[in-house]
Every structure is written in structure tokens, then in C-alpha cells.
Short mmCIF file of C-alpha atoms in Angstrom, two decimals:
data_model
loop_
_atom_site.label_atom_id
_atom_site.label_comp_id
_atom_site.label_asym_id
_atom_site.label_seq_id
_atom_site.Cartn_x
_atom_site.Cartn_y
_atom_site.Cartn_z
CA UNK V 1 184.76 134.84 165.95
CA UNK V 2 186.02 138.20 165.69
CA UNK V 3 189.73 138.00 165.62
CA UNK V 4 190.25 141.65 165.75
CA UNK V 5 188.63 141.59 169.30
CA UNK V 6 190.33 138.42 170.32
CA UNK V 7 194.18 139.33 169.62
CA UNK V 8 193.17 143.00 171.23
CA UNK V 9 193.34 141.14 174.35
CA UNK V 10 196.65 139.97 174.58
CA UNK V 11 199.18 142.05 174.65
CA UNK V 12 201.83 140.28 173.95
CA UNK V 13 200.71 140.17 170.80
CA UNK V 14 200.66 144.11 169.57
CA UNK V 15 204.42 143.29 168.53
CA UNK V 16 203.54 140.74 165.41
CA UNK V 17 205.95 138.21 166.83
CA UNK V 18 204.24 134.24 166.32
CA UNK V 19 203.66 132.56 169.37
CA UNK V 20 203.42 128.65 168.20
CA UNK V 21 204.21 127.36 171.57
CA UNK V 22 201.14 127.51 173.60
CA UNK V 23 201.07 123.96 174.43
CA UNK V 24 203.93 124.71 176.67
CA UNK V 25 202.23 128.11 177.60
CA UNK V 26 200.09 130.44 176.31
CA UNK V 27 199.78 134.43 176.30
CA UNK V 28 197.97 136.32 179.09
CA UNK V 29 194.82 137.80 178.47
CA UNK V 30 194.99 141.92 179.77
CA UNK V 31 192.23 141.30 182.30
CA UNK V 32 194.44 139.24 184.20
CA UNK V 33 197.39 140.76 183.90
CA UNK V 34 195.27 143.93 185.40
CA UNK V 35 193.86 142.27 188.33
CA UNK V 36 197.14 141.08 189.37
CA UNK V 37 198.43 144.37 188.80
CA UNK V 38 195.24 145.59 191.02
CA UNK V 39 194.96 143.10 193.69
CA UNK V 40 198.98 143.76 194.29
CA UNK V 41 198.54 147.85 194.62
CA UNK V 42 194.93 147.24 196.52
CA UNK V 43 194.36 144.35 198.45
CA UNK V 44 198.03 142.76 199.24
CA UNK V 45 196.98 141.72 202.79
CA UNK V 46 196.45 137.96 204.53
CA UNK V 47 193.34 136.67 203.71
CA UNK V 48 190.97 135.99 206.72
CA UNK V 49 190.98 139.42 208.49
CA UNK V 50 188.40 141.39 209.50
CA UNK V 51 188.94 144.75 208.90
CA UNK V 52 187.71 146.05 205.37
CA UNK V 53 190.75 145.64 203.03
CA UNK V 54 191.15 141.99 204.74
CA UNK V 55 187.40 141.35 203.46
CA UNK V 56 188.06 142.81 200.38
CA UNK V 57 190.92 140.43 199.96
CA UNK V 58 189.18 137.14 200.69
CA UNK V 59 186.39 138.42 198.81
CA UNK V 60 188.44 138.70 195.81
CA UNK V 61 190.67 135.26 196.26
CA UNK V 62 187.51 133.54 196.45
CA UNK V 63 186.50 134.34 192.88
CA UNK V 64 189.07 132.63 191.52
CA UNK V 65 187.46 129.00 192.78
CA UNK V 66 184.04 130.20 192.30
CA UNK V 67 184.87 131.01 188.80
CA UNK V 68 186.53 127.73 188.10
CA UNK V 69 183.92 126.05 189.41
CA UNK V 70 181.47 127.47 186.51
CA UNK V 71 184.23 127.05 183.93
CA UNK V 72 184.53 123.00 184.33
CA UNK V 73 180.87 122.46 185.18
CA UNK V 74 181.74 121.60 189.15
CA UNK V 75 178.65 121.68 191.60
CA UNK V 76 180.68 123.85 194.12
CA UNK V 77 183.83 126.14 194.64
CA UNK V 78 184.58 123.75 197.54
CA UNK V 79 185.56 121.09 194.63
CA UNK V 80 188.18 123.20 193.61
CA UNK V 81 192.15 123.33 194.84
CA UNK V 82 194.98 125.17 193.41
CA UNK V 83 199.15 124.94 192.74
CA UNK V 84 201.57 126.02 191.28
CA UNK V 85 201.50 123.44 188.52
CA UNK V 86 199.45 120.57 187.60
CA UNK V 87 201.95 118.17 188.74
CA UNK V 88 202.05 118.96 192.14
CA UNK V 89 198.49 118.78 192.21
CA UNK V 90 198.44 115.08 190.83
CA UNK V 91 201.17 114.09 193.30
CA UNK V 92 199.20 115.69 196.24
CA UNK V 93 196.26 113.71 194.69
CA UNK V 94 198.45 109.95 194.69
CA UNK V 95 199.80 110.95 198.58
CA UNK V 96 196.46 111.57 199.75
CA UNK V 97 194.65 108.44 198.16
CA UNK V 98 197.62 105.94 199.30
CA UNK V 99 195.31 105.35 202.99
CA UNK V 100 192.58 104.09 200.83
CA UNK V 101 194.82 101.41 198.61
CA UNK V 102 194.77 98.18 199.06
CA UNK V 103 198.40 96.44 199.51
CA UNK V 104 200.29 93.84 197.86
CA UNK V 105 198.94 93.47 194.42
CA UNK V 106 195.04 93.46 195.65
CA UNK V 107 194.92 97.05 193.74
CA UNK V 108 195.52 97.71 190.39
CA UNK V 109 196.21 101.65 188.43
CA UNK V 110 196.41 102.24 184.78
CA UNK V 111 197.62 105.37 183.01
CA UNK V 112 198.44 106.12 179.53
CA UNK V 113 201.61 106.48 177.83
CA UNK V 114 201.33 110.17 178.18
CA UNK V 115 202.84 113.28 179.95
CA UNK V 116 204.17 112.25 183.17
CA UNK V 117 202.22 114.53 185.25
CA UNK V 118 199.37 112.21 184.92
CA UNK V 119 201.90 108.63 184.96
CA UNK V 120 204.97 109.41 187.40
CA UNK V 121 202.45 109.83 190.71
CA UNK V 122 201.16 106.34 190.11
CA UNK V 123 203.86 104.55 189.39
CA UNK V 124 205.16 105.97 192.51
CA UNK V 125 201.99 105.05 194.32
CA UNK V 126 202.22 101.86 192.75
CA UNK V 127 205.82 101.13 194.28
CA UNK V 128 204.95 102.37 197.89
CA UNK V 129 201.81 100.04 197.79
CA UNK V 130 203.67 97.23 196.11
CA UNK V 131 200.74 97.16 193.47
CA UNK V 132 200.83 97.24 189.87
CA UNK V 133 200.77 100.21 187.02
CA UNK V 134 199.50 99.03 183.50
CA UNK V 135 200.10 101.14 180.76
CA UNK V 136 197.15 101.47 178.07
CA UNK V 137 199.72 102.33 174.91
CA UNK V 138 198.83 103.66 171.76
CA UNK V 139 198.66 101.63 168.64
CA UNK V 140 198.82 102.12 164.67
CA UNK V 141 195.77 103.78 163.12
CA UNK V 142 194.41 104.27 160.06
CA UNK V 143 194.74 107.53 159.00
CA UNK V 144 194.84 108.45 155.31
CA UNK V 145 196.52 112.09 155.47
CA UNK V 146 199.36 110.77 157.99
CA UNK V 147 199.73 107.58 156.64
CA UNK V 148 199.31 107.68 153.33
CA UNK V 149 201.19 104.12 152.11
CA UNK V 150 201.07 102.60 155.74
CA UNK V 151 204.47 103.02 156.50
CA UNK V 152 204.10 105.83 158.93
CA UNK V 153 205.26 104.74 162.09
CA UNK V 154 203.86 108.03 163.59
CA UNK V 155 200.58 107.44 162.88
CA UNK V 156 198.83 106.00 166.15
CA UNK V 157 196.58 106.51 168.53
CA UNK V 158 194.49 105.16 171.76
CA UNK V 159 191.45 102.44 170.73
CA UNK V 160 189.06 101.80 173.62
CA UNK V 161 189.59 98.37 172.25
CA UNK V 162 192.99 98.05 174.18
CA UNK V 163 191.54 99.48 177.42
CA UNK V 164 189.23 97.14 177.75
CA UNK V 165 191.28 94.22 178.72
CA UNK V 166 193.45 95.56 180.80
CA UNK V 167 190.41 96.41 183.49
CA UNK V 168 189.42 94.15 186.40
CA UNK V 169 188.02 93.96 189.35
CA UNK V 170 191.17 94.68 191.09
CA UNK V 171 191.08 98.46 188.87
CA UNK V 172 191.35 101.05 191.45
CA UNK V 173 192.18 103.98 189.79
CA UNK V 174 192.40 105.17 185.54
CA UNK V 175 194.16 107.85 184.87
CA UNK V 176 193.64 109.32 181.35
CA UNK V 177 194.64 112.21 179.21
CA UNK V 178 191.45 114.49 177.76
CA UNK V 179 194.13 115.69 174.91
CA UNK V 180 197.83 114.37 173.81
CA UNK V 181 200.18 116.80 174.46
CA UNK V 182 201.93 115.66 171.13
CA UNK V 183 199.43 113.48 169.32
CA UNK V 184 196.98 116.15 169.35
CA UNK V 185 194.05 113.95 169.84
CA UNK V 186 191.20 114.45 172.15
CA UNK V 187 189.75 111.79 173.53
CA UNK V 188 186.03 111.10 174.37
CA UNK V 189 186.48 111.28 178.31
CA UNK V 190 182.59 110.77 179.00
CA UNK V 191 182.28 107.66 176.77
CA UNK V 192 185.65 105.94 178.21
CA UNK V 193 184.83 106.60 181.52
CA UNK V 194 181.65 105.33 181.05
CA UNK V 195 183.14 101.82 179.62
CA UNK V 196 185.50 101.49 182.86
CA UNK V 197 182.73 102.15 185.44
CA UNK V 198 180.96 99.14 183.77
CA UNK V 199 183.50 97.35 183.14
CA UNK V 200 184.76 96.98 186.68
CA UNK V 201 181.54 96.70 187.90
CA UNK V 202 180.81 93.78 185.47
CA UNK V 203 184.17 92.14 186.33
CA UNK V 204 184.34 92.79 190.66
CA UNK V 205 180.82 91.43 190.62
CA UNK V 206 179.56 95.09 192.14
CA UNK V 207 182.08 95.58 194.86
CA UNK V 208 184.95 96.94 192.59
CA UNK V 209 185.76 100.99 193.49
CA UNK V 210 187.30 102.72 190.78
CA UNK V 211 188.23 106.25 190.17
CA UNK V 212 189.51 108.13 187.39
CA UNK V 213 191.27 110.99 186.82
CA UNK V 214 191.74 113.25 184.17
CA UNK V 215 194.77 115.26 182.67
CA UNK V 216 193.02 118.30 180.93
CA UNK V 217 195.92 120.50 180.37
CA UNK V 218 196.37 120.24 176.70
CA UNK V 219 192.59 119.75 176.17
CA UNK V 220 191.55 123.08 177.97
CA UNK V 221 192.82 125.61 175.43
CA UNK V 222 190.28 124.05 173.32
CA UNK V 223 187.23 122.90 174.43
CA UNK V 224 185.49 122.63 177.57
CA UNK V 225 186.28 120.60 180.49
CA UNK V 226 182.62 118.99 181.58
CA UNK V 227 183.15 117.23 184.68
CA UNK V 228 179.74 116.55 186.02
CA UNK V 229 179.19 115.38 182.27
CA UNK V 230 181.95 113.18 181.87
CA UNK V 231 181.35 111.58 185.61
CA UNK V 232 185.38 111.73 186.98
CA UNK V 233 186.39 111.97 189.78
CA UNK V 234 189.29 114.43 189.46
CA UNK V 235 190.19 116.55 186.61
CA UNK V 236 193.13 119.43 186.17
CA UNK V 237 194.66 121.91 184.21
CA UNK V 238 196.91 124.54 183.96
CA UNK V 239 196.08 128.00 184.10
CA UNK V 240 198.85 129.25 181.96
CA UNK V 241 198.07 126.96 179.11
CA UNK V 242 194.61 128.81 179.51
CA UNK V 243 194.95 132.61 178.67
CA UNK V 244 195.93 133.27 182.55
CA UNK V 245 199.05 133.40 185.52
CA UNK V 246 200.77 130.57 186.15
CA UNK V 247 198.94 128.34 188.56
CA UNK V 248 196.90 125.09 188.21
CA UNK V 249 193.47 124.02 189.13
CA UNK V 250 192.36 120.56 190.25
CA UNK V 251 188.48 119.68 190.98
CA UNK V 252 188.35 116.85 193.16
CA UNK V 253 184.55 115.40 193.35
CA UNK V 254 183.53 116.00 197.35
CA UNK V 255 181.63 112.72 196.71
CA UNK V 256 185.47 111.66 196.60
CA UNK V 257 187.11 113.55 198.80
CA UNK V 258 184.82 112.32 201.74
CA UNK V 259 185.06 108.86 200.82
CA UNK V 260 188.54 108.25 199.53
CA UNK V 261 191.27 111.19 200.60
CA UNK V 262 193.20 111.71 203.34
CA UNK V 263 194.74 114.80 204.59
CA UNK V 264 198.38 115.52 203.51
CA UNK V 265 197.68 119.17 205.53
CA UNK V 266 198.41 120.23 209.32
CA UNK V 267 196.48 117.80 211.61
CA UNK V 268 194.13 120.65 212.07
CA UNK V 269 192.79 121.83 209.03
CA UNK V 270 189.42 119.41 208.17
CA UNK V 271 188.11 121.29 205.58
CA UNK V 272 188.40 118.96 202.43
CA UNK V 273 189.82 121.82 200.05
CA UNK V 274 192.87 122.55 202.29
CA UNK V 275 193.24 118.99 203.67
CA UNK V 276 194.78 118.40 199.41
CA UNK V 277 195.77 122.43 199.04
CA UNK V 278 199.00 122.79 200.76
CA UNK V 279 199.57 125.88 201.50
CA UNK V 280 197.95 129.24 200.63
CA UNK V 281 198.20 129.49 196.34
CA UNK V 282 199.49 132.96 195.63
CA UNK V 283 196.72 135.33 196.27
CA UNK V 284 196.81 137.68 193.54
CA UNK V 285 196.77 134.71 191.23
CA UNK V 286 194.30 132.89 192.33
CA UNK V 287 192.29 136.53 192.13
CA UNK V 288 193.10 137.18 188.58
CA UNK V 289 191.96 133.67 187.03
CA UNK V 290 188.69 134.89 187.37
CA UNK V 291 189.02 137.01 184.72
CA UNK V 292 189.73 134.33 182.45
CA UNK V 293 185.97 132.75 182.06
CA UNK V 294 184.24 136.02 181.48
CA UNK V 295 187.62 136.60 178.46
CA UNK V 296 186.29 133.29 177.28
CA UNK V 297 182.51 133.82 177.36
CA UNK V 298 183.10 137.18 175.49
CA UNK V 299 184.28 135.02 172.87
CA UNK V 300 181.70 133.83 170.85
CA UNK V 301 179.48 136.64 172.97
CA UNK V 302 178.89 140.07 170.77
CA UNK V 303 179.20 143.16 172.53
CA UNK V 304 180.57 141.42 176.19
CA UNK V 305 183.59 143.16 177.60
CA UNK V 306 185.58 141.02 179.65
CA UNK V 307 185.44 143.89 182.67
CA UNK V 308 181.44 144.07 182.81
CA UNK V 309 181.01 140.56 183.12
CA UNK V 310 183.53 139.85 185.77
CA UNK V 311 181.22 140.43 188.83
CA UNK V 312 177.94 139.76 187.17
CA UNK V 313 179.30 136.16 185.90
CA UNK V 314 180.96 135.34 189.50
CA UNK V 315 177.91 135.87 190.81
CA UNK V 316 175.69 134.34 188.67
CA UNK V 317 173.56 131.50 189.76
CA UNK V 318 172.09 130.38 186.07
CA UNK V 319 174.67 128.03 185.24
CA UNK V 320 172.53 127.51 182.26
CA UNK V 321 172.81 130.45 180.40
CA UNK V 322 176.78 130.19 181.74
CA UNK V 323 176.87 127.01 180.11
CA UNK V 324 175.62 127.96 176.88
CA UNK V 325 177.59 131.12 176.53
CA UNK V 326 180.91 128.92 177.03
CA UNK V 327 179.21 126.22 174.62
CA UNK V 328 178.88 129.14 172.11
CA UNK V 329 182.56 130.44 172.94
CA UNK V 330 184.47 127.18 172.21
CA UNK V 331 182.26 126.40 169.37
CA UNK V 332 183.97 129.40 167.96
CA UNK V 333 187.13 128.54 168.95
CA UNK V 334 187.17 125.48 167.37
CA UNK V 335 185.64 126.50 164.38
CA UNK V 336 188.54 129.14 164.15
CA UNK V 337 191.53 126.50 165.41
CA UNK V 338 190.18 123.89 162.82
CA UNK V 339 191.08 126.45 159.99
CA UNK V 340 194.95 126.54 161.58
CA UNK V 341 194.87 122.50 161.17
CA UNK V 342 193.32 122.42 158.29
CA UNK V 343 195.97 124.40 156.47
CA UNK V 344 198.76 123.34 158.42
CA UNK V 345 198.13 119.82 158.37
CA UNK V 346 197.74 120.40 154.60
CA UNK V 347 200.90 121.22 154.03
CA UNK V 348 202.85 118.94 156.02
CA UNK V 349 201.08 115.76 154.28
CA UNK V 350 201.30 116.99 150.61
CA UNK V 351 202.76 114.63 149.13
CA UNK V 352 206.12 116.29 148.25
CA UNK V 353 206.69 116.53 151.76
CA UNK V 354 205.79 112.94 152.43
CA UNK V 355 208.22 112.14 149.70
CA UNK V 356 211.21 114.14 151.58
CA UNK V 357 210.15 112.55 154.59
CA UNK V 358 207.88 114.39 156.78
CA UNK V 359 205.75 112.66 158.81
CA UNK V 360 202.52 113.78 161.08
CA UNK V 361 202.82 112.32 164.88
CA UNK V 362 199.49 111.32 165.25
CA UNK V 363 195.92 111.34 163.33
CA UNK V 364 195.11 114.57 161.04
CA UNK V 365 191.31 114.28 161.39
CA UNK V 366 190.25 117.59 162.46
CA UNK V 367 187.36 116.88 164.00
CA UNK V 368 189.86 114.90 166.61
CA UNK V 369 192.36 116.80 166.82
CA UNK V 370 193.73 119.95 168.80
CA UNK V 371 196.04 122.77 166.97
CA UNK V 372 198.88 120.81 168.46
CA UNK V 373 200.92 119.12 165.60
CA UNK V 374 204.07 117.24 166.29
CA UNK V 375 206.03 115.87 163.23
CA UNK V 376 209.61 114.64 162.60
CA UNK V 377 211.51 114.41 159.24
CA UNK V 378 213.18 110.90 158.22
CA UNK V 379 214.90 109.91 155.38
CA UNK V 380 213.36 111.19 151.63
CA UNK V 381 212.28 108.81 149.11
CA UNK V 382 215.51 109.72 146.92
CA UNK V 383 217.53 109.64 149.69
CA UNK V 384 218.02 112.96 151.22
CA UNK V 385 218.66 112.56 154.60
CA UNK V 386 216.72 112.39 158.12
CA UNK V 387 216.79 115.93 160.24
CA UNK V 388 216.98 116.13 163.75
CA UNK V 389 214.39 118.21 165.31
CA UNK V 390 216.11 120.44 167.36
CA UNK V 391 218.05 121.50 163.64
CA UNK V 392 214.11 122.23 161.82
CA UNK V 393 213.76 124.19 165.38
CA UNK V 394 217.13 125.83 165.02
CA UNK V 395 215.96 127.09 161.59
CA UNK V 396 213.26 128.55 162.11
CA UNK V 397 214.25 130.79 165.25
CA UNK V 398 217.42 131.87 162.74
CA UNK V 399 214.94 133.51 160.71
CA UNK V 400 213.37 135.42 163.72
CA UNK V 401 209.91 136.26 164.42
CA UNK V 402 208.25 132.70 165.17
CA UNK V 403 208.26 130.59 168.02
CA UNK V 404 208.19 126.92 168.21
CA UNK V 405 209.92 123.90 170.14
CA UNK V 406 211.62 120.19 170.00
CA UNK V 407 211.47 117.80 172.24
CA UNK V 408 209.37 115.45 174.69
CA UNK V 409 207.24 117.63 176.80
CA UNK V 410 207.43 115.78 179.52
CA UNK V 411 205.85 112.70 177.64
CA UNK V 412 209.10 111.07 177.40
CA UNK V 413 207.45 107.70 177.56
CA UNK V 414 205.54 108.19 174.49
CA UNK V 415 208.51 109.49 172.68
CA UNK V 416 210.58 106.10 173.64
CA UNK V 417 207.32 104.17 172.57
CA UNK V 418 207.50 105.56 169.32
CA UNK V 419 211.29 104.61 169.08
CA UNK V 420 212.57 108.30 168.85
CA UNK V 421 215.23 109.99 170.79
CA UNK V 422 214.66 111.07 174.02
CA UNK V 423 216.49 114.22 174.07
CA UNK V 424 215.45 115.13 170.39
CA UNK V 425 211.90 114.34 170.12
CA UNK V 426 209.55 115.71 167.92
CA UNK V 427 209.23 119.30 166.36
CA UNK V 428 206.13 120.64 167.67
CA UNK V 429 203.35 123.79 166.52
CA UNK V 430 200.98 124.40 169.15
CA UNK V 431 198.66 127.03 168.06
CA UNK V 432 195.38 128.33 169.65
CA UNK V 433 192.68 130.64 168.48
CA UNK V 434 194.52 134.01 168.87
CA UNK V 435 196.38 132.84 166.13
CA UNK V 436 195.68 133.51 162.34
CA UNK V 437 196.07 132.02 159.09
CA UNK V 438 198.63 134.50 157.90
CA UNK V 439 200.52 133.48 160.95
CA UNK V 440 200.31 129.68 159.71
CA UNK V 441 201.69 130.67 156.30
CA UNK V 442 204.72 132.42 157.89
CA UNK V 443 205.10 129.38 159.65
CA UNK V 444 205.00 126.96 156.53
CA UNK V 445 206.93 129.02 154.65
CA UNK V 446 209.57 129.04 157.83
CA UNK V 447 210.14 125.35 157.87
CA UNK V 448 210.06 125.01 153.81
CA UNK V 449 213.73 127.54 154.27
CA UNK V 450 214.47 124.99 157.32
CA UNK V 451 213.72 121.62 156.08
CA UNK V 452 214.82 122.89 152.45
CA UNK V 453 211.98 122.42 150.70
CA UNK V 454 211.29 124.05 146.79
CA UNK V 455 208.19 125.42 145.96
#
């Protein structure tokens, strides 16, 4: 991957300042920052019209779906909605499914202990249909780097295992996390929906109906979504986690939508994209995503600008040589992110910092993991004491220069599972490929000065 080219597309970072927050957002890439910029001075009209600027303008908007579409693998633009974040998307999802759930216990949901974007709508739904929500939790793995005497607390993750028995023939709906916003660990969506299709099926003797849905936004950054691969049902992801504006994108299999939504929409809109998308999504957003899957193609693509591929790409009807170019893209991106973990991930499990305390939130096995690494500090072997995390945060901005955060991100669940404070939570580095190993050092060397390590 050629770095060079990569950070010379985000402004944001000319100014050497270390963004190591991208989990909560990440920088925008100059082609969309233009085409807002463009679509605002050129085409700023209602969509729908019929004289030429009004064409011009749905012309444009309509890349934005179109462009999705070939991003996450989805057979048609017409399987893709927008919001403003991913959470109003999932609650849309829960209000229009409720017609379709049974009452009184005869349907059954289970999410994981995970941001609540992807729990809070069916627990709601769960409440309104007097049904039940199980929770697949996380459990204690075996992980040599982040649990290196098996006393680290920290050290879990999901096992398909515990799924298993929590699926019956009363499972209506799975909802499951591609990527933990503060484990780090991606999980292997295709397999695991693979096991619950059967399972049910096994279990309801053939008549069981069960969907699942899928929280992508801290697996997106990363690698690529696959929907028609991984056989969900709905999948979504924010936008401004992924080089663009802020806005989120849902697909929601038509397959689905025909057989299982209703319309949350004015009684006279039938269309199934609009009977889930309330509302128009801002325009000049929606416009400017587009320009985030030809940035990404260019990627591990020699001698692609992001503007000539723009039109040709949105266009294109060889989804196979689309495919491959993003296979080749995010094969370069995670060669290039496992680097970051690799040396970041090194330093926070030496052992003199497992001796003063510091310990990984998750697994450290990079070939599961995303450049998102939460860890706290406890009490030191000789007795130094534990550090809140909002303090190690505190340091680290009083030295200027770096970014990072505290807290639960919105997976406050998971953070009471794990028997931390709720309002402290964990630190957290969330880096993508934009950043650079020099960037990592400045980092380590950053929380050394705030944790009060020696060299």
C-alpha cells in the first residue's frame, strides 16, 4: 500500500496531528468533501424535477445507493436505505418488523452484549411484543499475549459454542456484531449465520423463520462487508466510520422486505426503500458517498485516481472485476493495519507492562482482530496503584498532538459485563490504515509519560 498516496487524501491530515479515534469517527477522504462542496454550489435543488439541473440532481443522489450497493456485494440499489446514523436505521428496522412478530412469548430475539445500536431496538421490540431478548455474552478465552498467567479478566470473547443453545424454534430474529467496538474482534458472520439457519431449522422442524441482522460499523473500516456471501438479511454501517459524511447505510434483503416489513412511511409511498427510509437523507450526502468506493478501490489499485473512477465504477456492470479490486484494496489494508497491532499490541503485553498492570480488553491475535484496542490499568504486581481511564486519557491529550478516548461507546452492557465502571470504561486506540507506525510509537511513548512507565 502506498501510504504516501493514502494520507494525500485526507486532509485533515497535512497538519501531523494523530487521529487514534476512528472507531468513533474517522477522517474524510477529499473526494467527498469535494462533491459535497460541488453538489451544494451545482445541483442544490429537490430531487424529482424535470428540468435539467433537477435531473442532474437525482442523477447524482442516486449514486450514492448504487455505489453502496457494489461496496457490500447487494444485488440492487433498491436494497439500500439511508440515515443519519446507524441507530435510527436499526430502530426503523425493529418498528417495521413488529407486524410480523408473533405475541406473548411465541417469538424469541437474541443479540449480543454489544453496542446498543444493535441491542436497545430489540429489547424494545421485545417489551412491546411481550417476547423475550437473550443475550449471547462473551466468555474467558485463551489468549496467550492478553492473558498471560490466566488472571486477565479482560481477556474474552464470543464462542459459537454459547450460541448454540440459546437457539430454538421459537428464534425469530439474531442480531450480531461483524466487529466489537471494544474487543476488537471480528467475527465470522457467514459461518455463524450459517449455524443459526440450521439450527432453527433443525429445532422448528422446518417451519421456524429467522432473520439476522448485522452491526457492521466497526467491521467496515476494515474489511469488506459481503452480504450476499454471508446470507443476512440486514446489514449497516456508518458512513463516517468509513472515510465519508456523516450518514449511515442499511441493506435490507428485498427477499425480506417483501416478506417481513411493514411500512413505518406515509400510507402512500409503496416502494420498499422509502416504506423503511423516512424522509429524504440529505442530498448532498448521500451524493458524495459515492466517492468513497472508487477512494477505496484506488487503494490497493496502482495508478487509479479516485476522480476517474467515480463515473466509470458507478456505472459499471462487472461486479467481478469490482469485487476483486475491493478484495485487493482491503487485503492491503489489512496487511498495513496488522503492522499498527502488531506493534501496539506488543507493547501493551510486554511483560513490564503486565507487571504494572495493563491489561488488553479482548484477544491480541491479529489475524482476529481490528486496529481497535481497548485496555485498562489495575493494580501492579508491587503494588502501584490502579488508573482510571479517563486520567491515561487526560495524559495523553496534556501532551498535545494525539487523539484518543475513555469510555463505553455505547456498549455499556459489555462494560458492566466485564465488571468495570460505567462512566469510566476502557481507554481505547482505534487506528485505521491512514495511520503509520511512527504515529504508533508517538502513541506508546504518550501513554509510557501517562501511565508512568520507565524505559
Amino acid at each position: 500500500m502506498d501510504i504516501e498516496f493514502v494520507r494525500s487524501q485526507f486532509p485533515a491530515l497535512a497538519d501531523g496531528y494523530i487521529y487514534a479515534d476512528n472507531a468513533g469517527g474517522s477522517q474524510c477522504n477529499k473526494g467527498v468533501i469535494d462533491a459535497i462542496t460541488d453538489y451544494l454550489c451545482r445541483t442544490n435543488v429537490q430531487l424529482g424535477a424535470d428540468y435539467s439541473i433537477g435531473v442532474k440532481s437525482t442523477t447524482r443522489v442516486s449514486m450514492g445507493p448504487a455505489a453502496t450497493a457494489l461496496l457490500v456485494n447487494s444485488s440492487s440499489p433498491s436494497e439500500i436505505i439511508f440515515s443519519n446514523a446507524s441507530t435510527q436505521l436499526s430502530e426503523n428496522l425493529a418498528r417495521a418488523l413488529e407486524h410480523t412478530i408473533r405475541p406473548d412469548g411465541e417469538d424469541e430475539f437474541i443479540a449480543m452484549c454489544e453496542h446498543e445500536t444493535n441491542v436497545g431496538p430489540w429489547q424494545k421490540l421485545a417489551g412491546r411484543t411481550r417476547n423475550k431478548l437473550l443475550f449471547w455474552n462473551p466468555t474467558r478465552i485463551q489468549d496467550a499475549g492478553s492473558n498471560q498467567d490466566g488472571s486477565n479478566p479482560y481477556a474474552v470473547g464470543y464462542l459459537v459454542e454459547n450460541l448454540i443453545p440459546l437457539l430454538s424454534s421459537k428464534t425469530r430474529l439474531v442480531a450480531l456484531s461483524a466487529c466489537s467496538n471494544i474487543l476488537g474482534s471480528f467475527m465470522d458472520i457467514k459461518n455463524i449465520t450459517k449455524i443459526i439457519r440450521e439450527t432453527v431449522h433443525e429445532r422448528s422442524g422446518g417451519l421456524g423463520r429467522v432473520e439476522v441482522v448485522v452491526d457492521c460499523v466497526a467491521y467496515a473500516p476494515h474489511r469488506r462487508i459481503d452480504v450476499r456471501d454471508w446470507d443476512v438479511d440486514y446489514a449497516f454501517f456508518s458512513y463516517y466510520k468509513v472515510y465519508g459524511p456523516h450518514i449511515a447505510a442499511m441493506y435490507v434483503r428485498a427477499g425480506s422486505a417483501q416478506s417481513s416489513l411493514g411500512s413505518i412511511s406515509h400510507y402512500f409511498i409503496t416502494d420498499p426503500t422509502n416504506r423503511l427510509q423516512l424522509g429524504g437523507p440529505g442530498y448532498e450526502l448521500t451524493y458524495a458517498i459515492s466517492r468513497v468506493l472508487p477512494y477505496l478501490m484506488s487503494i490497493g489499485n496502482a495508478n487509479t485516481s479516485n476522480s476517474s473512477l467515480v463515473e466509470k465504477v458507478i456505472s459499471s456492470t462487472d461486479e467481478l472485476s469490482i469485487g476483486s479490486a475491493l478484495t485487493k484494496s482491503f487485503d492491503a489494508i489489512a496487511k498495513q493495519e496488522s503492522t499498527l497491532v502488531e506493534r501496539l499490541i506488543g507493547f501493551l503485553t510486554e511483560k513490564k507492562q503486565w507487571n504494572r498492570g495493563v491489561r488488553v480488553v479482548g484477544g491480541v491475535d491479529l489475524r482476529e482482530r481490528a486496529p481497535t484496542i481497548s485496555f485498562v490499568v489495575v493494580e501492579g504486581k508491587d503494588g502501584e496503584p490502579a488508573m482510571r481511564s479517563q486520567d491515561i486519557v487526560a495524559g495523553v491529550d496534556a501532551q498535545g498532538g494525539i487523539g484518543i478516548r475513555f469510555g463505553h461507546f455505547y456498549a455499556a452492557r459489555l462494560i458492566e459485563f466485564l465488571g468495570l465502571p460505567e462512566a469510566d470504561g476502557v481507554v481505547r486506540v482505534s487506528l485505521v490504515h491512514y495511520n503509520t507506525l511512527e504515529e504508533v510509537d508517538a502513541i506508546i511513548t504518550a501513554l509510557k509519560k501517562a501511565i508512568g512507565l520507565k524505559d
